[in-house]
PDB file of C-alpha atoms and ligand atoms in Angstrom:
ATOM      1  CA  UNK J 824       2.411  26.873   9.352  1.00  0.00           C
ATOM      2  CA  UNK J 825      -1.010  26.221  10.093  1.00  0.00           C
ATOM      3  CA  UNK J 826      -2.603  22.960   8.689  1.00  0.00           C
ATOM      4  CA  UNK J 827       0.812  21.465   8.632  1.00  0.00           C
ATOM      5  CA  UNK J 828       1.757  18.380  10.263  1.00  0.00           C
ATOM      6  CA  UNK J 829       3.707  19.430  13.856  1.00  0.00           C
ATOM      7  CA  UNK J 830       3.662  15.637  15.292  1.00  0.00           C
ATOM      8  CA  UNK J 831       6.321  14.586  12.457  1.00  0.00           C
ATOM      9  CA  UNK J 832       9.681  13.734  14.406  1.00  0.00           C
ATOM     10  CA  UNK J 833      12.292  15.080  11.976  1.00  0.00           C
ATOM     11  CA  UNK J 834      15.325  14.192  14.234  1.00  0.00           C
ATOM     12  CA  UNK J 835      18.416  15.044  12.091  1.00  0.00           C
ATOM     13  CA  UNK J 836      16.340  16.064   9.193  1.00  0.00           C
ATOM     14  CA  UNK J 837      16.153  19.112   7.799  1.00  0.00           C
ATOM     15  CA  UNK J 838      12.438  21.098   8.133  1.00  0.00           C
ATOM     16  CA  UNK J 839      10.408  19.722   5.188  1.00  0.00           C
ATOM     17  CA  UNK J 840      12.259  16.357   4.430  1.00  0.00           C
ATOM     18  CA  UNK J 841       9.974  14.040   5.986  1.00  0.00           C
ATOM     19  CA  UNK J 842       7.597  11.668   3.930  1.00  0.00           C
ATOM     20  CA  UNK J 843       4.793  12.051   1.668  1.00  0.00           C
ATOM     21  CA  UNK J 844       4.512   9.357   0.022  1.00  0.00           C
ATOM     22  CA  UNK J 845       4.859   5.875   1.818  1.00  0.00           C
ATOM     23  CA  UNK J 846       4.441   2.359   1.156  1.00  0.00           C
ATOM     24  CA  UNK J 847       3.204  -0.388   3.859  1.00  0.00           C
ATOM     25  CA  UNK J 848       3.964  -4.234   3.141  1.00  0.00           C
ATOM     26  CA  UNK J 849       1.505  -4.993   6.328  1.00  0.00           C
ATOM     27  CA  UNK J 850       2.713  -8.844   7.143  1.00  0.00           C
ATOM     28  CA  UNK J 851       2.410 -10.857  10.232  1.00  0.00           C
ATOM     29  CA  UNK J 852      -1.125 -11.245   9.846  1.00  0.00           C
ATOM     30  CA  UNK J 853      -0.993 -14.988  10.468  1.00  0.00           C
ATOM     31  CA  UNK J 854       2.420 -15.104  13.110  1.00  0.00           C
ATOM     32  CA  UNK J 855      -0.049 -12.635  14.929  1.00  0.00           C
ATOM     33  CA  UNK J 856      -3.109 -14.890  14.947  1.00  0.00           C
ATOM     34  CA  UNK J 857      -0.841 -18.288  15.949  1.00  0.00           C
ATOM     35  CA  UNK J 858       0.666 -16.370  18.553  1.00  0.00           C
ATOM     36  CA  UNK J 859      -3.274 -16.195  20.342  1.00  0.00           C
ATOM     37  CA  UNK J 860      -4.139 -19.510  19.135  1.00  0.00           C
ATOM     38  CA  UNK J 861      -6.565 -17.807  17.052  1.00  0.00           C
ATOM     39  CA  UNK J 862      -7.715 -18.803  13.271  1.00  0.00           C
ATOM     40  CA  UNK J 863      -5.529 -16.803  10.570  1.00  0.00           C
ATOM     41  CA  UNK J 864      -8.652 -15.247   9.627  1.00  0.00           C
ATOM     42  CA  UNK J 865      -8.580 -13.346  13.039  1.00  0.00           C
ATOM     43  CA  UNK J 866      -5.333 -11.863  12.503  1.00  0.00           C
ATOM     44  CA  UNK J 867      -6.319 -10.760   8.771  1.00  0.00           C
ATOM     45  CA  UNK J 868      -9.568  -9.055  11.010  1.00  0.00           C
ATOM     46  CA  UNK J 869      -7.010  -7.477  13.286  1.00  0.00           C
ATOM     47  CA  UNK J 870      -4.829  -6.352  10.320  1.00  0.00           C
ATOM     48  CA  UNK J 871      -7.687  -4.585   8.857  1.00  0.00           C
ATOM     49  CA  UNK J 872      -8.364  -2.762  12.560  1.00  0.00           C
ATOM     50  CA  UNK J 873      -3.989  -1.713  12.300  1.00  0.00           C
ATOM     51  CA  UNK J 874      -5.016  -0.031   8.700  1.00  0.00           C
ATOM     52  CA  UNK J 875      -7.628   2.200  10.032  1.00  0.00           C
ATOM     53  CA  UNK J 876      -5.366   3.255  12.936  1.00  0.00           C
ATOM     54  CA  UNK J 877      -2.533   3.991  10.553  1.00  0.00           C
ATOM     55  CA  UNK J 878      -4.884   5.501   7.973  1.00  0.00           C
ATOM     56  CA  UNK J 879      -6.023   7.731  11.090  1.00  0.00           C
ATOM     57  CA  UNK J 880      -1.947   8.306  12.031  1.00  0.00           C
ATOM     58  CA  UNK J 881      -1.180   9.033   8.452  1.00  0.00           C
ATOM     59  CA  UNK J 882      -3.967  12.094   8.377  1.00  0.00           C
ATOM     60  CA  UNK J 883      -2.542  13.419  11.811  1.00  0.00           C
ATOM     61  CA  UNK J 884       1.370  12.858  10.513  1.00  0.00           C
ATOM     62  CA  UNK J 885      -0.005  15.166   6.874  1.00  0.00           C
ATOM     63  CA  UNK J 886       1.288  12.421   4.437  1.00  0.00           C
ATOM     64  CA  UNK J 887      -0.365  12.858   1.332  1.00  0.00           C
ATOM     65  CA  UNK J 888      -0.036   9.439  -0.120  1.00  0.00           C
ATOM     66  CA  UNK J 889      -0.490   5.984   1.167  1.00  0.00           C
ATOM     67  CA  UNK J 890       0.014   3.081  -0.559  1.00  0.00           C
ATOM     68  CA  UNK J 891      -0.689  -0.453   1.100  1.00  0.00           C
ATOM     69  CA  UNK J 892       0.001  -4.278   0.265  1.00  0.00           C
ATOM     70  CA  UNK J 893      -3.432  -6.101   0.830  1.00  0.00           C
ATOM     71  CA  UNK J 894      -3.117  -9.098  -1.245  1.00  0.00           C
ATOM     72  CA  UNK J 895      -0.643 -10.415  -3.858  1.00  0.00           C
ATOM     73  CA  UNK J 896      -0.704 -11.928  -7.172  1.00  0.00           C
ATOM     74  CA  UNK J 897       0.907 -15.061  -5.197  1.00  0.00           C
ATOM     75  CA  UNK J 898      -1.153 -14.946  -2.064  1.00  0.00           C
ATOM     76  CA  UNK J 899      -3.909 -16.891  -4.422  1.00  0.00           C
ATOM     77  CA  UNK J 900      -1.708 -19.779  -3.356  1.00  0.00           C
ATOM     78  CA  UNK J 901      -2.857 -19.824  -0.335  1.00  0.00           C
ATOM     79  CA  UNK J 902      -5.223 -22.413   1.798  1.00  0.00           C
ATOM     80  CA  UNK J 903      -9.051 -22.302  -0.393  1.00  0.00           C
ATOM     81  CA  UNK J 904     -10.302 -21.701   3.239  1.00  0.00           C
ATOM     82  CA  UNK J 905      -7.938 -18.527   3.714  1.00  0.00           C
ATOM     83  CA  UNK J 906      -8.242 -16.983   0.541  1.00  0.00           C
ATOM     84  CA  UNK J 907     -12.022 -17.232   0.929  1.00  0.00           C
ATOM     85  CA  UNK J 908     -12.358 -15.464   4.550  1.00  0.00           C
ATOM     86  CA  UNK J 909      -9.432 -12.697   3.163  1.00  0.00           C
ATOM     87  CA  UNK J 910     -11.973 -11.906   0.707  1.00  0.00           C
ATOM     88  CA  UNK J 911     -14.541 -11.968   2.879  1.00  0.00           C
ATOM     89  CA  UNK J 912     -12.601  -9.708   5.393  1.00  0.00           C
ATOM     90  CA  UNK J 913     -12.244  -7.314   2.235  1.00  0.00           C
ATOM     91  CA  UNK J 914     -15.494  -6.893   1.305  1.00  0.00           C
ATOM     92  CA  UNK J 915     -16.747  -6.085   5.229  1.00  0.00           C
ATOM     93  CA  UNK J 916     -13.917  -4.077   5.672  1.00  0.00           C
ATOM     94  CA  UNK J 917     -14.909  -1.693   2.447  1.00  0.00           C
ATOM     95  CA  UNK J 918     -18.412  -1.635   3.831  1.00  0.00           C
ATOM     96  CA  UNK J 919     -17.691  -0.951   7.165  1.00  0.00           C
ATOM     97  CA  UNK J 920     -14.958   1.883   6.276  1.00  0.00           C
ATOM     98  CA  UNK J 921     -16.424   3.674   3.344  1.00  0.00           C
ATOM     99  CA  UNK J 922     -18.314   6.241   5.739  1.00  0.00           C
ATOM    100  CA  UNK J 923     -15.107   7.406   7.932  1.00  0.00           C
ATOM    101  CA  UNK J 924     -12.959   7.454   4.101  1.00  0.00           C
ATOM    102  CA  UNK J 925     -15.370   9.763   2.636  1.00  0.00           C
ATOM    103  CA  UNK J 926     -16.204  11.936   6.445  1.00  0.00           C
ATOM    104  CA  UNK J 927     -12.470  11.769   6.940  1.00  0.00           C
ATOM    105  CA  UNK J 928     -11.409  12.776   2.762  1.00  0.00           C
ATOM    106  CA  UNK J 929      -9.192   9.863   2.249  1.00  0.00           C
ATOM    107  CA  UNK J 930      -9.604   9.425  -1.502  1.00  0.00           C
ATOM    108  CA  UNK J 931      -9.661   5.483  -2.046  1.00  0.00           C
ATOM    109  CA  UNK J 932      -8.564   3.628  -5.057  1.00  0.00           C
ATOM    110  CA  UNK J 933      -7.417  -0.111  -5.730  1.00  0.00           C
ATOM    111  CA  UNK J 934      -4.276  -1.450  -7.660  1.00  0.00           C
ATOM    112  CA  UNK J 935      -3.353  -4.354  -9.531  1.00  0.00           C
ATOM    113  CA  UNK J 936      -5.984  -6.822 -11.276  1.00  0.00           C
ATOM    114  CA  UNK J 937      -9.711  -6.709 -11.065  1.00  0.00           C
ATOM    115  CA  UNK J 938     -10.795  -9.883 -13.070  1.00  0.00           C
ATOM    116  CA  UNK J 939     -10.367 -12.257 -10.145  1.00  0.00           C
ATOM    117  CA  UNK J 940     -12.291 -10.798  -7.153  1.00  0.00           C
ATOM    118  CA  UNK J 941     -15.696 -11.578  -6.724  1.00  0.00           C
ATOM    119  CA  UNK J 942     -18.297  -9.443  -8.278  1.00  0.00           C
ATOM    120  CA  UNK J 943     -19.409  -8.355  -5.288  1.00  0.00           C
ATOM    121  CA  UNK J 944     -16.058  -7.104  -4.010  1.00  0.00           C
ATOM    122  CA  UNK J 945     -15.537  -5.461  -7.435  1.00  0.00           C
ATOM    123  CA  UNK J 946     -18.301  -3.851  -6.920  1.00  0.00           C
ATOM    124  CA  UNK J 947     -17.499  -2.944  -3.181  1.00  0.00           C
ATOM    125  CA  UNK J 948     -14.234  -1.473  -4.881  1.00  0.00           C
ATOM    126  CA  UNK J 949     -16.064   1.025  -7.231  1.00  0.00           C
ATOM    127  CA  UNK J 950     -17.875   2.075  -5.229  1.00  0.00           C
ATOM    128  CA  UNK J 951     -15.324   3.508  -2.497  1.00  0.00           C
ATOM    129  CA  UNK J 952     -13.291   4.812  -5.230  1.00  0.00           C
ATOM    130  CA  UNK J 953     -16.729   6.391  -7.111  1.00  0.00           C
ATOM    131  CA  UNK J 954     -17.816   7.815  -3.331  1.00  0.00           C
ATOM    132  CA  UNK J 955     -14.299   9.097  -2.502  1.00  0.00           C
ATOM    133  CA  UNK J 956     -13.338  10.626  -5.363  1.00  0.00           C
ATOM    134  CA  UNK J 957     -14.083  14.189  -4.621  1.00  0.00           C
ATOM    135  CA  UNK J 958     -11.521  13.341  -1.656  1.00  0.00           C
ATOM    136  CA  UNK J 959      -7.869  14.811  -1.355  1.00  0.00           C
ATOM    137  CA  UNK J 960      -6.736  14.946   2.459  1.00  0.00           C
ATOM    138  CA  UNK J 961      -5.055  11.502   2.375  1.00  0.00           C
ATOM    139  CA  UNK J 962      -4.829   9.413  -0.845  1.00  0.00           C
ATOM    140  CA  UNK J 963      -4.761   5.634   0.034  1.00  0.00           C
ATOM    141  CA  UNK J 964      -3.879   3.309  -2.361  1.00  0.00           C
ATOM    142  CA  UNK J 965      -4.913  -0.580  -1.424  1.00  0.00           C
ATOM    143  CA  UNK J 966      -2.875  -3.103  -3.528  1.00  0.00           C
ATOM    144  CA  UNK J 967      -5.494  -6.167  -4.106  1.00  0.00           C
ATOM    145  CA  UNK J 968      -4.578  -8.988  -6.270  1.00  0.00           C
ATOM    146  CA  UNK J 969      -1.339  -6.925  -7.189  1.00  0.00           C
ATOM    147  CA  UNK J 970       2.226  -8.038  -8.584  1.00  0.00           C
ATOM    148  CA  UNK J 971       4.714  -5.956  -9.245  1.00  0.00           C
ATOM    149  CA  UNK J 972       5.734  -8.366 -12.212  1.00  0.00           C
ATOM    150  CA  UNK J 973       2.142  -8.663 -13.370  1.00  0.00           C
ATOM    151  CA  UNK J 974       2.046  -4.822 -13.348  1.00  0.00           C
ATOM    152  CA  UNK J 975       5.210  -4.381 -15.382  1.00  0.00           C
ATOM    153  CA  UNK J 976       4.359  -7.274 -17.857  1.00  0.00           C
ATOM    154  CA  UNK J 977       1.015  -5.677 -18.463  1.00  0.00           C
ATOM    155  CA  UNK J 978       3.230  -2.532 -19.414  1.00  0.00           C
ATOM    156  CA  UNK J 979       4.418  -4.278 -21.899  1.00  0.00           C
ATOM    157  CA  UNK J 980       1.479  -5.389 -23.461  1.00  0.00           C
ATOM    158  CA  UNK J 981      -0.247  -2.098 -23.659  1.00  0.00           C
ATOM    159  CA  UNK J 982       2.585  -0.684 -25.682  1.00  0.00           C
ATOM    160  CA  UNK J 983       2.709  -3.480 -28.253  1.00  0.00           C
ATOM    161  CA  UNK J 984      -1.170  -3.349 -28.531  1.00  0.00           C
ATOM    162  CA  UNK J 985      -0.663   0.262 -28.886  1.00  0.00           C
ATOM    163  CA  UNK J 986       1.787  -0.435 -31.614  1.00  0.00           C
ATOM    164  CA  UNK J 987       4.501   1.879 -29.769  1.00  0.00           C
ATOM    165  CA  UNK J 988       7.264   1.671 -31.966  1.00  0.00           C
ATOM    166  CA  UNK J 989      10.974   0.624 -30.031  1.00  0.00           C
ATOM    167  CA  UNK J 990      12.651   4.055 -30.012  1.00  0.00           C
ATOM    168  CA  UNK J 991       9.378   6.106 -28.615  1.00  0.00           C
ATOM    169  CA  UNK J 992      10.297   3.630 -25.552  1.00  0.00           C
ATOM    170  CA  UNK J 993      11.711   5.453 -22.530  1.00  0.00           C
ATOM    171  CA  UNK J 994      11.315   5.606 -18.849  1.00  0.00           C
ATOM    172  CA  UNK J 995       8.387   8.045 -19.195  1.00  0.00           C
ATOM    173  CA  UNK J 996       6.331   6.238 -21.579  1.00  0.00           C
ATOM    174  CA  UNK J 997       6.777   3.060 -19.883  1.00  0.00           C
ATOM    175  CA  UNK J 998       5.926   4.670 -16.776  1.00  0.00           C
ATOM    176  CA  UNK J 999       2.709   6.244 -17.991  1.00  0.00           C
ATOM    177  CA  UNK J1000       1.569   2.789 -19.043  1.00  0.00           C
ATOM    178  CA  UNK J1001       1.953   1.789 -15.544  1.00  0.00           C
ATOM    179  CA  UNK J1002      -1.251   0.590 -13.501  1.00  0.00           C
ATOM    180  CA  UNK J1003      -1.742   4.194 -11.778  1.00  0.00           C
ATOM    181  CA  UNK J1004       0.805   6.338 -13.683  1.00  0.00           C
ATOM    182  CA  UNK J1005      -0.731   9.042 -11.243  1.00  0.00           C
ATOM    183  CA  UNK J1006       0.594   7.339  -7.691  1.00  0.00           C
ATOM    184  CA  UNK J1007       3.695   8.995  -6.816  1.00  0.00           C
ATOM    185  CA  UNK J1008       6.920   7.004  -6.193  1.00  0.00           C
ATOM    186  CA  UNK J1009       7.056   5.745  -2.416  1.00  0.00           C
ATOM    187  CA  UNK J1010       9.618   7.879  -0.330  1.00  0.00           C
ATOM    188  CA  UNK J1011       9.700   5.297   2.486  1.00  0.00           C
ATOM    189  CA  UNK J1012       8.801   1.961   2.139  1.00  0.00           C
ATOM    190  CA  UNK J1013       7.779  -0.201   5.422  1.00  0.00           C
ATOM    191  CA  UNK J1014       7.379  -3.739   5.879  1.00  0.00           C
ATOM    192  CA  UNK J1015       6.358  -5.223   9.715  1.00  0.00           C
ATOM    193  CA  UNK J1016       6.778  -8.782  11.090  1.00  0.00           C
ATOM    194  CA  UNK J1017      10.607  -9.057  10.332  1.00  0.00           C
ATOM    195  CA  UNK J1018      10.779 -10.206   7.000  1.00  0.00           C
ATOM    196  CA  UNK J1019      13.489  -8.365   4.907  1.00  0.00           C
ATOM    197  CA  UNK J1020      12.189  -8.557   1.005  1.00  0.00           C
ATOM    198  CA  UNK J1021       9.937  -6.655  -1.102  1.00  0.00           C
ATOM    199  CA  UNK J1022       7.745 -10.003  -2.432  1.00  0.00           C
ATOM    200  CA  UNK J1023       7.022  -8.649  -5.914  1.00  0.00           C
ATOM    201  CA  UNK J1024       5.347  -5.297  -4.511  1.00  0.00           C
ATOM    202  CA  UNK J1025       5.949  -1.890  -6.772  1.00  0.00           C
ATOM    203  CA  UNK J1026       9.002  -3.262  -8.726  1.00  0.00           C
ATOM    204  CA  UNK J1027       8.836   0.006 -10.616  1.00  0.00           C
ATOM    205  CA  UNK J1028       7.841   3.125  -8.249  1.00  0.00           C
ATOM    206  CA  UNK J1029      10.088   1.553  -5.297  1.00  0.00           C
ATOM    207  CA  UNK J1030      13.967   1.858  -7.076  1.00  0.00           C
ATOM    208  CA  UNK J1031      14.851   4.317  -4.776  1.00  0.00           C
ATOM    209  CA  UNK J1032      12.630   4.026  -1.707  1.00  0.00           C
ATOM    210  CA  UNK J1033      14.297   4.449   1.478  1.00  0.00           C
ATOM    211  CA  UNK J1034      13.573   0.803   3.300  1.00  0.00           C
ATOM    212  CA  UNK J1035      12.665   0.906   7.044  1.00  0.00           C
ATOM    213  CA  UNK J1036      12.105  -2.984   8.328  1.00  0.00           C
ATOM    214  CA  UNK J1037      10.008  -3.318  11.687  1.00  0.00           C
ATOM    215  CA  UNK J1038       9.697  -6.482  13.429  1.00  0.00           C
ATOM    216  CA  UNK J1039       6.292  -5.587  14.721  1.00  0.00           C
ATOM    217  CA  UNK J1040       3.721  -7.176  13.072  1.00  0.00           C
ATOM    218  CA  UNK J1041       1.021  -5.826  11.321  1.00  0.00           C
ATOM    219  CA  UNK J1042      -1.792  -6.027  13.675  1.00  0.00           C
ATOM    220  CA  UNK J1043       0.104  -4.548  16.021  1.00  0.00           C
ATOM    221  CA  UNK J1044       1.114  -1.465  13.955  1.00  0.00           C
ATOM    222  CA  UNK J1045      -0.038   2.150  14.692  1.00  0.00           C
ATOM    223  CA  UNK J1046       0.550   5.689  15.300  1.00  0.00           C
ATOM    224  CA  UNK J1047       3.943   4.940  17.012  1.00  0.00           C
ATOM    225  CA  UNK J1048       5.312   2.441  15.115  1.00  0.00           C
ATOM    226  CA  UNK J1049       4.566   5.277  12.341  1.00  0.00           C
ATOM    227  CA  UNK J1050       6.291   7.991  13.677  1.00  0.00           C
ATOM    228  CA  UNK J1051       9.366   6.040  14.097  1.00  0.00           C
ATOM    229  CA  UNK J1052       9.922   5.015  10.911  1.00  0.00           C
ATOM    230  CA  UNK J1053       9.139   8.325   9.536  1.00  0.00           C
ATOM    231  CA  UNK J1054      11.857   9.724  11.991  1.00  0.00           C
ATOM    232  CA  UNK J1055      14.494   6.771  10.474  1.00  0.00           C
ATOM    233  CA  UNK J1056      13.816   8.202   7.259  1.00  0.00           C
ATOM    234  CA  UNK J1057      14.190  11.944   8.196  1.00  0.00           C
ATOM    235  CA  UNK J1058      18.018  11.234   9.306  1.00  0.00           C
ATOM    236  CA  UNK J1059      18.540   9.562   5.758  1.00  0.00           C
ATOM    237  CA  UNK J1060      20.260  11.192   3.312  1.00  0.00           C
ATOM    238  CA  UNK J1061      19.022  10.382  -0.513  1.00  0.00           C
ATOM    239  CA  UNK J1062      21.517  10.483  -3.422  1.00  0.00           C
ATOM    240  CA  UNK J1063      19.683   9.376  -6.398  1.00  0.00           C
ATOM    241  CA  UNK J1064      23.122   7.679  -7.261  1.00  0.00           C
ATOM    242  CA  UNK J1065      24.553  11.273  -7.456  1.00  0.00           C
ATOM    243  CA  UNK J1066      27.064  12.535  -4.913  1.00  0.00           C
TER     244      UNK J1066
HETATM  245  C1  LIG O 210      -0.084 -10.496   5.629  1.00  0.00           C
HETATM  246  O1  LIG O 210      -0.009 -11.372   6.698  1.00  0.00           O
HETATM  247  C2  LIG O 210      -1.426 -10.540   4.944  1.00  0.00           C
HETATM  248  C3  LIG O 210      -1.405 -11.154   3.625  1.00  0.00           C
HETATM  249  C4  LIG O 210      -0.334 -11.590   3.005  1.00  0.00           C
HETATM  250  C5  LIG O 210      -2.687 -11.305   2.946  1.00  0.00           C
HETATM  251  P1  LIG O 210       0.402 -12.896   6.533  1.00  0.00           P
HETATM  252  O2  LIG O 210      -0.838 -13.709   6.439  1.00  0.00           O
HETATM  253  O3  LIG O 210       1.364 -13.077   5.417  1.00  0.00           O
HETATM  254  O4  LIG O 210       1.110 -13.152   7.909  1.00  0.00           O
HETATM  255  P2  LIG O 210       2.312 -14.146   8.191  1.00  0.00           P
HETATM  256  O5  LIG O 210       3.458 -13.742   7.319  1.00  0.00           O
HETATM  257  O6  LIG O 210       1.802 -15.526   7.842  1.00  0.00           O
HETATM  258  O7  LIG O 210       2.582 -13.986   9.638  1.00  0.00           O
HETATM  259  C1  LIG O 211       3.440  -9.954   1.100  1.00  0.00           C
HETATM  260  O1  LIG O 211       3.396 -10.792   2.200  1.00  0.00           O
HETATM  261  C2  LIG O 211       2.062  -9.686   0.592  1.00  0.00           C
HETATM  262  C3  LIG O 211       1.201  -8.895   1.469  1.00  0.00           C
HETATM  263  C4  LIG O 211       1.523  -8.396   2.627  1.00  0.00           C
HETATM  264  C5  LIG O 211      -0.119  -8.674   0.969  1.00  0.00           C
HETATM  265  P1  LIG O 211       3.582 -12.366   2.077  1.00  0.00           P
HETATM  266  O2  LIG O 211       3.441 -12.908   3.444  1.00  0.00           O
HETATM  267  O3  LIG O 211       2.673 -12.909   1.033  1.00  0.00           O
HETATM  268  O4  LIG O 211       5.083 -12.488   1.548  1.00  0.00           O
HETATM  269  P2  LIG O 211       6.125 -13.670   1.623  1.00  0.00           P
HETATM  270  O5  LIG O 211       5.440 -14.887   1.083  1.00  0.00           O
HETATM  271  O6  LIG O 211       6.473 -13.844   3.066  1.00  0.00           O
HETATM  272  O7  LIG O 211       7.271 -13.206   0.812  1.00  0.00           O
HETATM  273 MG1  LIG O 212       3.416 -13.031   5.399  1.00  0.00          MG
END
């Protein structure tokens, strides 16, 4: 088939079960950066140099949607000096990566609260969603000052504002009050450096995500690392909680 991804191991799958939609929790940032004796900062830089390689792998592998954990609704609890260079490390990374998104058709956009970042990374943000818009190769999703609690509890509100009376409240409507009622429901959801929980990402769209733990972590991530887990998933079998 031309154009379609041949690099994909499906070992044990069947032709045509492999990913499209995926979900990175990239952690280790910090484990990485101790491990060199290096400032955390460095390992947030070297996390941001893992997302363009997987970005790049993702393309090459044909997944259509990628959806990444950047910063949480908790990580604001961070050191004031941390939080400030992650921000930082944002903003550069935006600026530095907007011409390869757009070149390369990776349609950009941002989840989970805008109010807190800077106005200068807001305005970083529109601007690679504004510039990549036209884009539809790869669709990247960065989670930025995201909770999956905050996302559902602002689901909530919308409907009451709304004035959505109890019964007209199912799954769907709930659903298309959802941050990005558009971003389809992670088949596979990763998380590097060895931790085994989800840490309030996509409460929602992850309920029946296959769950692939790696104890790599996230600077360290790439093509490879990609391809396996993408082959773990391809010899799972999904029931849906049918038979
Ligand atoms: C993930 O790396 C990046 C963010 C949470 C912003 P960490 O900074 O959490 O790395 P570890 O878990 O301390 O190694
Ligand atoms: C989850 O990692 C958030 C991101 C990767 C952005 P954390 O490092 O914040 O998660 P916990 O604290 O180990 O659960
Ligand atoms: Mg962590």
């Amino acid at each position: 088939m031309p154009g379609s991804p041949d690099s994909v191991v499906v070992d044990g799958g069947q032709p045509g079960e492999h990913a499209r939609s995926v979900a990175i929790i990239m952690d280790g940032n910090g484990r990485w950066a101790a491990k060199r004796g290096l400032p955390v900062a460095e390992g947030h830089r070297a996390g941001t140099k893992a997302l363009r390689r997987t970005v790049e792998a993702a393309i090459d592998l044909g997944l259509e949607t990628l959806v990444v954990y950047a910063f949480s609704t908790e990580n604001w609890s961070r050191p004031e000096g941390e939080v400030d260079s992650l921000m930082d490390i944002f903003g550069e990374t935006i600026e530095r990566e907007l011409p390869d998104l757009v070149r390369q058709g990776v349609r950009t956009r941002f989840i989970g609260r805008r109010d807190r970042a800077s106005a200068v990374l807001r305005e970083g943000m529109t601007r690679l969603e504004e510039e990549t818009a036209g884009n539809d190769r790869l669709r990247l999703w960065v989670a930025l000052d995201y909770g999956g609690r905050a996302e559902l509890v602002d689901a909530a509100r919308r409907l009451v504002e709304a004035g959505v009376a109890p019964d007209e409240i199912d799954e769907k409507v709930f659903h298309a009050n959802l941050y990005a009622p558009e971003l389809p429901d992670p088949d596979l959801l990763i998380r590097t450096s060895g931790e085994l929980r989800i840490s309030n990402f996509l409460l929602w769209q992850l309920a029946y995500a296959e769950l692939v733990f790696t104890d790599t972590l996230w600077p360290d991530f790439g093509k490879e690392e990609l391809e396996q887990a993408l082959a773990a998933y391809a010899g799972r079998r999904r029931r849906f909680g049918g038979r």
